[in-house]
Amino acid sequence: MIDLHSHTTASDGTFSPAQLVDEAGRAGVRILGITDHDTFSGYDEALPLARAAGLELVCGIELSTKLHGHSVHLLGYFLSPDRLGDFRTWIADLQASRRDRNVRLVARLRELGVNITLEEVQARGGGMTGRPHFAQLLLEKGYVSSMQQAFDDYLDESAKGYVTRREPQFAEAVQHIRNAGGIASLAHPIRIREDIAAILPELCDAGLNALEAYHSDHSPEQTAFYLQLAAQHGLKVTGGSDFHGAVKPEIRLGTGRGGNLRVPEDLVERLRASK
Ligand code: AMP
Ligand code: FE
Ligand code: FE
Ligand code: ZN
């Protein structure tokens, strides 16, 4: 089994890198991509453990970008080790912009009468504190009754607590991945708010070279549609569960939601061969 989309405690997952490597063994995943948001630290920590466990680990990352004013997630895979240095310097900037946003988000929520501190959020965030950790804290403190309500009432782009952060433009992020020798894949295309078929030519012009056709949020019909779009535009295909652990317990590593995910066994070979 293959799963090229997963998160650890280095971003907003609840499994540590070591626990994720164990879980891959239990689930029968033979090739695992770790794609933490804006950081490689989960991958770095998992690498020696995966080697020891006989698990093939794929180096990945999930970047938050801006496209036509909306947040769009972009996956990067197979970055060349010798060109990773510049890329790591660039993502250090993204991490700084996130920290700055978090300071302002705490201040904004306090204005709205929510009694939280930066330290409390960071304690839930591990390496990379993001809005999901704010949602978790709001839930724990009883300001909301679910993570989703935390987003709807406070944290979503359209909610009263939202504060902006400097996010790279989609094209800029694609270029950074491609310059590092990587494959740039549009994550969970089902979440794109625009007509994907209409905007795909523009994304391909920006250097996008893959589409995440297989994902836990896709129905079989949607997967078929994305496979056809990828073929039509000469894009490679990626896929994975988007496993986050206990915060999204309905999604299982390797098999997705209720077994709805099946990433073809030769997907990684095909990606490598086409690089
Ligand atoms: P951040 O990168 O810290 O701004 O947090 C972004 C993450 O928050 C995304 O990856 C999603 O997991 C989550 N998120 C953003 N908007 C929503 C929403 N409206 N409902 C649920 N989760 C959301
Ligand atoms: Fe996430
Ligand atoms: Fe995502
Ligand atoms: Zn993800």
PDB file of C-alpha atoms and ligand atoms in Angstrom:
ATOM      1  CA  MET A   1       0.000   0.000   0.000  1.00  0.00           C
ATOM      2  CA  ILE A   2       1.115   3.560  -0.761  1.00  0.00           C
ATOM      3  CA  ASP A   3       0.135   6.801   0.988  1.00  0.00           C
ATOM      4  CA  LEU A   4       1.766  10.055  -0.118  1.00  0.00           C
ATOM      5  CA  HIS A   5      -0.122  12.519   2.114  1.00  0.00           C
ATOM      6  CA  SER A   6       0.205  12.488   5.901  1.00  0.00           C
ATOM      7  CA  HIS A   7       0.867  14.830   8.810  1.00  0.00           C
ATOM      8  CA  THR A   8       2.776  14.486  12.095  1.00  0.00           C
ATOM      9  CA  THR A   9       2.999  16.515  15.301  1.00  0.00           C
ATOM     10  CA  ALA A  10       5.570  18.652  13.455  1.00  0.00           C
ATOM     11  CA  SER A  11       2.499  20.343  11.925  1.00  0.00           C
ATOM     12  CA  ASP A  12      -1.143  19.659  12.753  1.00  0.00           C
ATOM     13  CA  GLY A  13      -1.192  15.855  13.039  1.00  0.00           C
ATOM     14  CA  THR A  14      -1.475  14.114  16.399  1.00  0.00           C
ATOM     15  CA  PHE A  15       0.958  11.235  15.695  1.00  0.00           C
ATOM     16  CA  SER A  16       4.636  11.865  16.374  1.00  0.00           C
ATOM     17  CA  PRO A  17       6.980  10.890  13.523  1.00  0.00           C
ATOM     18  CA  ALA A  18       7.819   7.687  15.430  1.00  0.00           C
ATOM     19  CA  GLN A  19       4.134   6.854  15.954  1.00  0.00           C
ATOM     20  CA  LEU A  20       3.399   7.505  12.281  1.00  0.00           C
ATOM     21  CA  VAL A  21       6.167   5.101  11.202  1.00  0.00           C
ATOM     22  CA  ASP A  22       4.650   2.480  13.548  1.00  0.00           C
ATOM     23  CA  GLU A  23       1.169   3.145  12.179  1.00  0.00           C
ATOM     24  CA  ALA A  24       2.436   2.659   8.611  1.00  0.00           C
ATOM     25  CA  GLY A  25       3.728  -0.765   9.638  1.00  0.00           C
ATOM     26  CA  ARG A  26       0.408  -1.690  11.238  1.00  0.00           C
ATOM     27  CA  ALA A  27      -1.625  -0.434   8.276  1.00  0.00           C
ATOM     28  CA  GLY A  28       0.542  -2.248   5.711  1.00  0.00           C
ATOM     29  CA  VAL A  29       1.812   0.956   4.102  1.00  0.00           C
ATOM     30  CA  ARG A  30       5.055   0.207   2.266  1.00  0.00           C
ATOM     31  CA  ILE A  31       5.787   3.701   0.864  1.00  0.00           C
ATOM     32  CA  LEU A  32       4.853   6.725   2.965  1.00  0.00           C
ATOM     33  CA  GLY A  33       4.989  10.420   2.085  1.00  0.00           C
ATOM     34  CA  ILE A  34       5.136  12.819   5.029  1.00  0.00           C
ATOM     35  CA  THR A  35       3.718  16.169   3.952  1.00  0.00           C
ATOM     36  CA  ASP A  36       3.663  18.421   6.986  1.00  0.00           C
ATOM     37  CA  HIS A  37       2.520  22.014   6.519  1.00  0.00           C
ATOM     38  CA  ASP A  38       5.505  24.290   5.769  1.00  0.00           C
ATOM     39  CA  THR A  39       8.129  22.080   7.487  1.00  0.00           C
ATOM     40  CA  PHE A  40      10.384  19.048   6.925  1.00  0.00           C
ATOM     41  CA  SER A  41      11.095  18.463  10.607  1.00  0.00           C
ATOM     42  CA  GLY A  42       8.654  15.518  10.879  1.00  0.00           C
ATOM     43  CA  TYR A  43      10.228  13.879   7.827  1.00  0.00           C
ATOM     44  CA  ASP A  44      13.748  14.513   9.160  1.00  0.00           C
ATOM     45  CA  GLU A  45      12.864  12.843  12.463  1.00  0.00           C
ATOM     46  CA  ALA A  46      11.066   9.903  10.824  1.00  0.00           C
ATOM     47  CA  LEU A  47      13.801   9.099   8.287  1.00  0.00           C
ATOM     48  CA  PRO A  48      16.158   6.980  10.453  1.00  0.00           C
ATOM     49  CA  LEU A  49      13.163   5.274  12.115  1.00  0.00           C
ATOM     50  CA  ALA A  50      11.643   4.399   8.738  1.00  0.00           C
ATOM     51  CA  ARG A  51      14.967   2.991   7.530  1.00  0.00           C
ATOM     52  CA  ALA A  52      15.144   0.771  10.591  1.00  0.00           C
ATOM     53  CA  ALA A  53      11.544  -0.359  10.035  1.00  0.00           C
ATOM     54  CA  GLY A  54      12.026  -1.126   6.315  1.00  0.00           C
ATOM     55  CA  LEU A  55       9.552   1.593   5.324  1.00  0.00           C
ATOM     56  CA  GLU A  56      10.281   3.681   2.248  1.00  0.00           C
ATOM     57  CA  LEU A  57       9.816   7.340   3.126  1.00  0.00           C
ATOM     58  CA  VAL A  58       9.106  10.019   0.509  1.00  0.00           C
ATOM     59  CA  CYS A  59      10.197  13.566   1.340  1.00  0.00           C
ATOM     60  CA  GLY A  60       7.226  15.890   0.987  1.00  0.00           C
ATOM     61  CA  ILE A  61       5.726  19.158   2.139  1.00  0.00           C
ATOM     62  CA  GLU A  62       2.323  20.880   1.969  1.00  0.00           C
ATOM     63  CA  LEU A  63       2.466  24.636   1.412  1.00  0.00           C
ATOM     64  CA  SER A  64      -0.347  27.127   2.010  1.00  0.00           C
ATOM     65  CA  THR A  65      -0.471  29.493  -0.951  1.00  0.00           C
ATOM     66  CA  LYS A  66      -2.725  32.233  -2.272  1.00  0.00           C
ATOM     67  CA  LEU A  67      -4.474  31.821  -5.590  1.00  0.00           C
ATOM     68  CA  HIS A  68      -6.927  34.490  -6.777  1.00  0.00           C
ATOM     69  CA  GLY A  69      -7.224  35.657  -3.161  1.00  0.00           C
ATOM     70  CA  HIS A  70      -8.055  32.221  -1.721  1.00  0.00           C
ATOM     71  CA  SER A  71      -5.942  29.759   0.228  1.00  0.00           C
ATOM     72  CA  VAL A  72      -4.838  26.799  -1.913  1.00  0.00           C
ATOM     73  CA  HIS A  73      -2.683  23.885  -0.727  1.00  0.00           C
ATOM     74  CA  LEU A  74       0.253  22.756  -2.811  1.00  0.00           C
ATOM     75  CA  LEU A  75       2.245  19.550  -2.306  1.00  0.00           C
ATOM     76  CA  GLY A  76       5.952  19.247  -3.074  1.00  0.00           C
ATOM     77  CA  TYR A  77       7.693  15.864  -3.545  1.00  0.00           C
ATOM     78  CA  PHE A  78      11.093  14.445  -4.407  1.00  0.00           C
ATOM     79  CA  LEU A  79      13.032  17.662  -3.907  1.00  0.00           C
ATOM     80  CA  SER A  80      16.684  17.073  -4.738  1.00  0.00           C
ATOM     81  CA  PRO A  81      18.767  16.721  -1.573  1.00  0.00           C
ATOM     82  CA  ASP A  82      21.499  18.917  -3.079  1.00  0.00           C
ATOM     83  CA  ARG A  83      19.018  21.742  -3.759  1.00  0.00           C
ATOM     84  CA  LEU A  84      17.099  21.503  -0.481  1.00  0.00           C
ATOM     85  CA  GLY A  85      19.226  24.173   1.239  1.00  0.00           C
ATOM     86  CA  ASP A  86      17.705  27.168  -0.570  1.00  0.00           C
ATOM     87  CA  PHE A  87      14.246  25.718  -0.195  1.00  0.00           C
ATOM     88  CA  ARG A  88      14.692  25.318   3.566  1.00  0.00           C
ATOM     89  CA  THR A  89      15.803  28.955   3.807  1.00  0.00           C
ATOM     90  CA  TRP A  90      12.664  29.995   1.957  1.00  0.00           C
ATOM     91  CA  ILE A  91      10.317  27.971   4.203  1.00  0.00           C
ATOM     92  CA  ALA A  92      12.005  29.443   7.291  1.00  0.00           C
ATOM     93  CA  ASP A  93      10.482  32.752   6.100  1.00  0.00           C
ATOM     94  CA  LEU A  94       7.054  31.136   5.866  1.00  0.00           C
ATOM     95  CA  GLN A  95       7.421  29.815   9.403  1.00  0.00           C
ATOM     96  CA  ALA A  96       8.298  33.332  10.612  1.00  0.00           C
ATOM     97  CA  SER A  97       5.196  34.768   8.927  1.00  0.00           C
ATOM     98  CA  ARG A  98       3.107  32.105  10.669  1.00  0.00           C
ATOM     99  CA  ARG A  99       4.552  32.994  14.083  1.00  0.00           C
ATOM    100  CA  ASP A 100       3.850  36.668  13.465  1.00  0.00           C
ATOM    101  CA  ARG A 101       0.275  35.825  12.415  1.00  0.00           C
ATOM    102  CA  ASN A 102      -0.205  33.755  15.561  1.00  0.00           C
ATOM    103  CA  VAL A 103       0.750  36.716  17.775  1.00  0.00           C
ATOM    104  CA  ARG A 104      -1.805  38.903  15.986  1.00  0.00           C
ATOM    105  CA  LEU A 105      -4.446  36.158  16.030  1.00  0.00           C
ATOM    106  CA  VAL A 106      -4.157  35.808  19.819  1.00  0.00           C
ATOM    107  CA  ALA A 107      -4.545  39.602  20.161  1.00  0.00           C
ATOM    108  CA  ARG A 108      -7.597  39.605  17.855  1.00  0.00           C
ATOM    109  CA  LEU A 109      -9.285  36.755  19.721  1.00  0.00           C
ATOM    110  CA  ARG A 110      -8.622  38.469  23.060  1.00  0.00           C
ATOM    111  CA  GLU A 111     -10.336  41.586  21.650  1.00  0.00           C
ATOM    112  CA  LEU A 112     -13.312  39.361  20.944  1.00  0.00           C
ATOM    113  CA  GLY A 113     -13.365  38.284  24.588  1.00  0.00           C
ATOM    114  CA  VAL A 114     -11.614  34.949  24.145  1.00  0.00           C
ATOM    115  CA  ASN A 115      -9.228  34.462  27.041  1.00  0.00           C
ATOM    116  CA  ILE A 116      -6.220  32.634  25.581  1.00  0.00           C
ATOM    117  CA  THR A 117      -2.469  33.181  25.505  1.00  0.00           C
ATOM    118  CA  LEU A 118       0.158  32.497  22.848  1.00  0.00           C
ATOM    119  CA  GLU A 119       1.876  30.058  25.220  1.00  0.00           C
ATOM    120  CA  GLU A 120      -1.320  27.998  25.542  1.00  0.00           C
ATOM    121  CA  VAL A 121      -1.700  27.692  21.763  1.00  0.00           C
ATOM    122  CA  GLN A 122       1.971  26.927  21.194  1.00  0.00           C
ATOM    123  CA  ALA A 123       1.810  24.179  23.818  1.00  0.00           C
ATOM    124  CA  ARG A 124      -0.675  22.401  21.508  1.00  0.00           C
ATOM    125  CA  GLY A 125       1.283  23.138  18.350  1.00  0.00           C
ATOM    126  CA  GLY A 126       4.560  21.258  18.557  1.00  0.00           C
ATOM    127  CA  GLY A 127       6.869  22.636  15.868  1.00  0.00           C
ATOM    128  CA  MET A 128       4.333  24.497  13.807  1.00  0.00           C
ATOM    129  CA  THR A 129       1.384  26.193  15.478  1.00  0.00           C
ATOM    130  CA  GLY A 130      -1.530  26.723  13.114  1.00  0.00           C
ATOM    131  CA  ARG A 131      -5.211  27.545  13.195  1.00  0.00           C
ATOM    132  CA  PRO A 132      -6.189  23.924  13.959  1.00  0.00           C
ATOM    133  CA  HIS A 133      -4.364  24.346  17.297  1.00  0.00           C
ATOM    134  CA  PHE A 134      -6.327  27.538  17.991  1.00  0.00           C
ATOM    135  CA  ALA A 135      -9.495  25.573  17.198  1.00  0.00           C
ATOM    136  CA  GLN A 136      -8.480  22.845  19.623  1.00  0.00           C
ATOM    137  CA  LEU A 137      -7.834  25.382  22.404  1.00  0.00           C
ATOM    138  CA  LEU A 138     -11.165  27.181  21.813  1.00  0.00           C
ATOM    139  CA  LEU A 139     -12.871  23.806  22.074  1.00  0.00           C
ATOM    140  CA  GLU A 140     -11.028  22.833  25.272  1.00  0.00           C
ATOM    141  CA  LYS A 141     -11.933  26.171  26.865  1.00  0.00           C
ATOM    142  CA  GLY A 142     -15.604  25.784  25.957  1.00  0.00           C
ATOM    143  CA  TYR A 143     -15.871  28.785  23.607  1.00  0.00           C
ATOM    144  CA  VAL A 144     -17.139  26.423  20.894  1.00  0.00           C
ATOM    145  CA  SER A 145     -18.559  22.912  20.852  1.00  0.00           C
ATOM    146  CA  SER A 146     -16.547  21.549  17.912  1.00  0.00           C
ATOM    147  CA  MET A 147     -13.394  22.251  15.917  1.00  0.00           C
ATOM    148  CA  GLN A 148     -15.598  23.106  12.943  1.00  0.00           C
ATOM    149  CA  GLN A 149     -17.523  25.679  14.985  1.00  0.00           C
ATOM    150  CA  ALA A 150     -14.197  27.267  15.980  1.00  0.00           C
ATOM    151  CA  PHE A 151     -13.452  27.801  12.280  1.00  0.00           C
ATOM    152  CA  ASP A 152     -16.983  28.903  11.406  1.00  0.00           C
ATOM    153  CA  ASP A 153     -17.271  31.400  14.288  1.00  0.00           C
ATOM    154  CA  TYR A 154     -13.681  32.617  14.680  1.00  0.00           C
ATOM    155  CA  LEU A 155     -10.958  31.297  12.380  1.00  0.00           C
ATOM    156  CA  ASP A 156     -12.241  30.858   8.831  1.00  0.00           C
ATOM    157  CA  GLU A 157     -11.282  33.425   6.164  1.00  0.00           C
ATOM    158  CA  SER A 158     -14.817  34.811   6.435  1.00  0.00           C
ATOM    159  CA  ALA A 159     -15.054  34.720  10.279  1.00  0.00           C
ATOM    160  CA  LYS A 160     -14.729  37.604  12.719  1.00  0.00           C
ATOM    161  CA  GLY A 161     -11.412  36.520  14.230  1.00  0.00           C
ATOM    162  CA  TYR A 162      -9.544  36.034  10.953  1.00  0.00           C
ATOM    163  CA  VAL A 163      -6.236  37.821  10.523  1.00  0.00           C
ATOM    164  CA  THR A 164      -4.199  37.654   7.333  1.00  0.00           C
ATOM    165  CA  ARG A 165      -0.698  36.335   7.031  1.00  0.00           C
ATOM    166  CA  ARG A 166       1.871  36.662   4.299  1.00  0.00           C
ATOM    167  CA  GLU A 167       1.324  33.560   2.192  1.00  0.00           C
ATOM    168  CA  PRO A 168       3.283  33.010  -0.993  1.00  0.00           C
ATOM    169  CA  GLN A 169       1.427  33.300  -4.261  1.00  0.00           C
ATOM    170  CA  PHE A 170       0.657  29.917  -5.818  1.00  0.00           C
ATOM    171  CA  ALA A 171       3.034  30.515  -8.767  1.00  0.00           C
ATOM    172  CA  GLU A 172       5.885  31.542  -6.456  1.00  0.00           C
ATOM    173  CA  ALA A 173       5.516  28.379  -4.370  1.00  0.00           C
ATOM    174  CA  VAL A 174       5.362  26.190  -7.498  1.00  0.00           C
ATOM    175  CA  GLN A 175       8.580  27.775  -8.757  1.00  0.00           C
ATOM    176  CA  HIS A 176      10.377  27.160  -5.464  1.00  0.00           C
ATOM    177  CA  ILE A 177       9.438  23.459  -5.579  1.00  0.00           C
ATOM    178  CA  ARG A 178      10.409  23.110  -9.253  1.00  0.00           C
ATOM    179  CA  ASN A 179      13.693  24.995  -8.744  1.00  0.00           C
ATOM    180  CA  ALA A 180      14.519  22.503  -6.011  1.00  0.00           C
ATOM    181  CA  GLY A 181      13.993  19.711  -8.552  1.00  0.00           C
ATOM    182  CA  GLY A 182      10.650  18.681  -7.024  1.00  0.00           C
ATOM    183  CA  ILE A 183       7.219  17.687  -8.293  1.00  0.00           C
ATOM    184  CA  ALA A 184       4.525  20.308  -7.541  1.00  0.00           C
ATOM    185  CA  SER A 185       1.095  18.738  -7.063  1.00  0.00           C
ATOM    186  CA  LEU A 186      -2.201  20.520  -6.467  1.00  0.00           C
ATOM    187  CA  ALA A 187      -3.519  19.109  -3.154  1.00  0.00           C
ATOM    188  CA  HIS A 188      -7.122  17.855  -2.759  1.00  0.00           C
ATOM    189  CA  PRO A 189      -8.429  19.642  -5.892  1.00  0.00           C
ATOM    190  CA  ILE A 190     -12.003  19.073  -4.653  1.00  0.00           C
ATOM    191  CA  ARG A 191     -11.462  21.976  -2.228  1.00  0.00           C
ATOM    192  CA  ILE A 192     -10.693  24.500  -4.975  1.00  0.00           C
ATOM    193  CA  ARG A 193     -13.503  27.032  -4.978  1.00  0.00           C
ATOM    194  CA  GLU A 194     -13.160  27.868  -8.656  1.00  0.00           C
ATOM    195  CA  ASP A 195     -13.880  25.778 -11.736  1.00  0.00           C
ATOM    196  CA  ILE A 196     -10.791  23.578 -11.804  1.00  0.00           C
ATOM    197  CA  ALA A 197     -11.032  22.771 -15.511  1.00  0.00           C
ATOM    198  CA  ALA A 198     -11.149  26.482 -16.298  1.00  0.00           C
ATOM    199  CA  ILE A 199      -8.156  27.515 -14.182  1.00  0.00           C
ATOM    200  CA  LEU A 200      -5.907  24.501 -14.801  1.00  0.00           C
ATOM    201  CA  PRO A 201      -4.216  25.967 -17.921  1.00  0.00           C
ATOM    202  CA  GLU A 202      -3.108  28.958 -15.817  1.00  0.00           C
ATOM    203  CA  LEU A 203      -1.784  26.653 -13.072  1.00  0.00           C
ATOM    204  CA  CYS A 204       0.117  24.565 -15.631  1.00  0.00           C
ATOM    205  CA  ASP A 205       1.630  27.761 -17.079  1.00  0.00           C
ATOM    206  CA  ALA A 206       2.832  28.562 -13.549  1.00  0.00           C
ATOM    207  CA  GLY A 207       4.758  25.263 -13.572  1.00  0.00           C
ATOM    208  CA  LEU A 208       2.338  22.938 -11.795  1.00  0.00           C
ATOM    209  CA  ASN A 209       3.200  19.421 -12.936  1.00  0.00           C
ATOM    210  CA  ALA A 210       0.966  17.093 -10.904  1.00  0.00           C
ATOM    211  CA  LEU A 211      -2.544  16.707  -9.515  1.00  0.00           C
ATOM    212  CA  GLU A 212      -3.581  14.855  -6.336  1.00  0.00           C
ATOM    213  CA  ALA A 213      -6.278  12.759  -8.000  1.00  0.00           C
ATOM    214  CA  TYR A 214      -6.449  10.227  -5.145  1.00  0.00           C
ATOM    215  CA  HIS A 215      -7.565  11.723  -1.799  1.00  0.00           C
ATOM    216  CA  SER A 216      -9.888  10.763   1.082  1.00  0.00           C
ATOM    217  CA  ASP A 217     -12.264  13.612   0.157  1.00  0.00           C
ATOM    218  CA  HIS A 218     -12.740  12.375  -3.428  1.00  0.00           C
ATOM    219  CA  SER A 219     -15.556  10.099  -4.565  1.00  0.00           C
ATOM    220  CA  PRO A 220     -14.700   7.485  -7.221  1.00  0.00           C
ATOM    221  CA  GLU A 221     -16.334   9.750  -9.832  1.00  0.00           C
ATOM    222  CA  GLN A 222     -14.283  12.743  -8.730  1.00  0.00           C
ATOM    223  CA  THR A 223     -11.074  10.687  -8.795  1.00  0.00           C
ATOM    224  CA  ALA A 224     -11.909   9.577 -12.337  1.00  0.00           C
ATOM    225  CA  PHE A 225     -12.541  13.185 -13.320  1.00  0.00           C
ATOM    226  CA  TYR A 226      -9.183  14.365 -11.904  1.00  0.00           C
ATOM    227  CA  LEU A 227      -7.345  11.474 -13.578  1.00  0.00           C
ATOM    228  CA  GLN A 228      -8.855  12.520 -16.888  1.00  0.00           C
ATOM    229  CA  LEU A 229      -7.952  16.184 -16.289  1.00  0.00           C
ATOM    230  CA  ALA A 230      -4.379  15.190 -15.422  1.00  0.00           C
ATOM    231  CA  ALA A 231      -4.071  13.132 -18.611  1.00  0.00           C
ATOM    232  CA  GLN A 232      -5.521  15.943 -20.687  1.00  0.00           C
ATOM    233  CA  HIS A 233      -3.000  18.484 -19.333  1.00  0.00           C
ATOM    234  CA  GLY A 234       0.012  16.161 -19.202  1.00  0.00           C
ATOM    235  CA  LEU A 235       0.151  16.241 -15.401  1.00  0.00           C
ATOM    236  CA  LYS A 236       1.559  13.518 -13.188  1.00  0.00           C
ATOM    237  CA  VAL A 237      -0.750  12.013 -10.564  1.00  0.00           C
ATOM    238  CA  THR A 238      -0.230  11.836  -6.794  1.00  0.00           C
ATOM    239  CA  GLY A 239      -2.425  10.552  -3.978  1.00  0.00           C
ATOM    240  CA  GLY A 240      -2.787   9.967  -0.276  1.00  0.00           C
ATOM    241  CA  SER A 241      -5.108   9.908   2.707  1.00  0.00           C
ATOM    242  CA  ASP A 242      -4.240  13.286   4.325  1.00  0.00           C
ATOM    243  CA  PHE A 243      -3.938  11.402   7.628  1.00  0.00           C
ATOM    244  CA  HIS A 244      -3.934  13.747  10.686  1.00  0.00           C
ATOM    245  CA  GLY A 245      -4.473  11.195  13.506  1.00  0.00           C
ATOM    246  CA  ALA A 246      -6.994  11.847  16.282  1.00  0.00           C
ATOM    247  CA  VAL A 247      -8.128  15.270  14.991  1.00  0.00           C
ATOM    248  CA  LYS A 248      -9.588  13.542  11.911  1.00  0.00           C
ATOM    249  CA  PRO A 249     -10.225  10.046  13.305  1.00  0.00           C
ATOM    250  CA  GLU A 250     -12.407   8.984  10.378  1.00  0.00           C
ATOM    251  CA  ILE A 251      -9.383   9.102   8.044  1.00  0.00           C
ATOM    252  CA  ARG A 252      -7.108   6.034   8.176  1.00  0.00           C
ATOM    253  CA  LEU A 253      -3.546   5.881   6.959  1.00  0.00           C
ATOM    254  CA  GLY A 254      -3.352   4.155   3.565  1.00  0.00           C
ATOM    255  CA  THR A 255      -7.082   3.509   3.166  1.00  0.00           C
ATOM    256  CA  GLY A 256      -8.708   6.892   3.731  1.00  0.00           C
ATOM    257  CA  ARG A 257     -12.319   7.344   4.833  1.00  0.00           C
ATOM    258  CA  GLY A 258     -14.108   4.021   5.284  1.00  0.00           C
ATOM    259  CA  GLY A 259     -11.679   2.417   2.825  1.00  0.00           C
ATOM    260  CA  ASN A 260     -12.429   4.858  -0.008  1.00  0.00           C
ATOM    261  CA  LEU A 261      -8.767   5.381  -0.941  1.00  0.00           C
ATOM    262  CA  ARG A 262      -6.700   3.120  -3.129  1.00  0.00           C
ATOM    263  CA  VAL A 263      -3.482   4.595  -4.445  1.00  0.00           C
ATOM    264  CA  PRO A 264      -2.124   2.429  -7.316  1.00  0.00           C
ATOM    265  CA  GLU A 265       0.867   0.327  -6.311  1.00  0.00           C
ATOM    266  CA  ASP A 266       3.042   1.619  -9.155  1.00  0.00           C
ATOM    267  CA  LEU A 267       2.333   5.320  -8.568  1.00  0.00           C
ATOM    268  CA  VAL A 268       5.703   6.131  -7.021  1.00  0.00           C
ATOM    269  CA  GLU A 269       7.637   4.198  -9.665  1.00  0.00           C
ATOM    270  CA  ARG A 270       5.783   6.177 -12.331  1.00  0.00           C
ATOM    271  CA  LEU A 271       6.504   9.486 -10.584  1.00  0.00           C
ATOM    272  CA  ARG A 272      10.203   8.670 -10.331  1.00  0.00           C
ATOM    273  CA  ALA A 273      10.417   7.472 -13.917  1.00  0.00           C
ATOM    274  CA  SER A 274       8.853  10.667 -15.239  1.00  0.00           C
ATOM    275  CA  LYS A 275      11.078  13.065 -13.305  1.00  0.00           C
TER     276      LYS A 275
HETATM  277  P1  AMP B   1      -3.058  27.840   9.036  1.00  0.00           P
HETATM  278  O1  AMP B   1      -2.103  27.281   8.021  1.00  0.00           O
HETATM  279  O2  AMP B   1      -2.485  27.934  10.400  1.00  0.00           O
HETATM  280  O3  AMP B   1      -3.680  29.139   8.587  1.00  0.00           O
HETATM  281  O4  AMP B   1      -4.241  26.759   9.162  1.00  0.00           O
HETATM  282  C1  AMP B   1      -4.811  26.226   8.004  1.00  0.00           C
HETATM  283  C2  AMP B   1      -5.453  24.894   8.320  1.00  0.00           C
HETATM  284  O5  AMP B   1      -6.661  25.123   9.044  1.00  0.00           O
HETATM  285  C3  AMP B   1      -5.866  24.157   7.063  1.00  0.00           C
HETATM  286  O6  AMP B   1      -4.855  23.292   6.630  1.00  0.00           O
HETATM  287  C4  AMP B   1      -7.063  23.368   7.516  1.00  0.00           C
HETATM  288  O7  AMP B   1      -6.655  22.146   8.105  1.00  0.00           O
HETATM  289  C5  AMP B   1      -7.678  24.223   8.602  1.00  0.00           C
HETATM  290  N1  AMP B   1      -8.806  25.031   8.123  1.00  0.00           N
HETATM  291  C6  AMP B   1      -8.765  26.223   7.480  1.00  0.00           C
HETATM  292  N2  AMP B   1     -10.012  26.701   7.238  1.00  0.00           N
HETATM  293  C7  AMP B   1     -10.864  25.777   7.738  1.00  0.00           C
HETATM  294  C8  AMP B   1     -12.288  25.699   7.817  1.00  0.00           C
HETATM  295  N3  AMP B   1     -13.094  26.653   7.334  1.00  0.00           N
HETATM  296  N4  AMP B   1     -12.821  24.591   8.406  1.00  0.00           N
HETATM  297  C9  AMP B   1     -12.020  23.624   8.920  1.00  0.00           C
HETATM  298  N5  AMP B   1     -10.674  23.646   8.868  1.00  0.00           N
HETATM  299  C10 AMP B   1     -10.097  24.711   8.296  1.00  0.00           C
HETATM  300 FE    FE B   2      -3.486  19.921   8.045  1.00  0.00          FE
HETATM  301 FE    FE B   3      -4.348  20.363   2.794  1.00  0.00          FE
HETATM  302 ZN    ZN B   4      -2.677  17.693   4.247  1.00  0.00          ZN
END
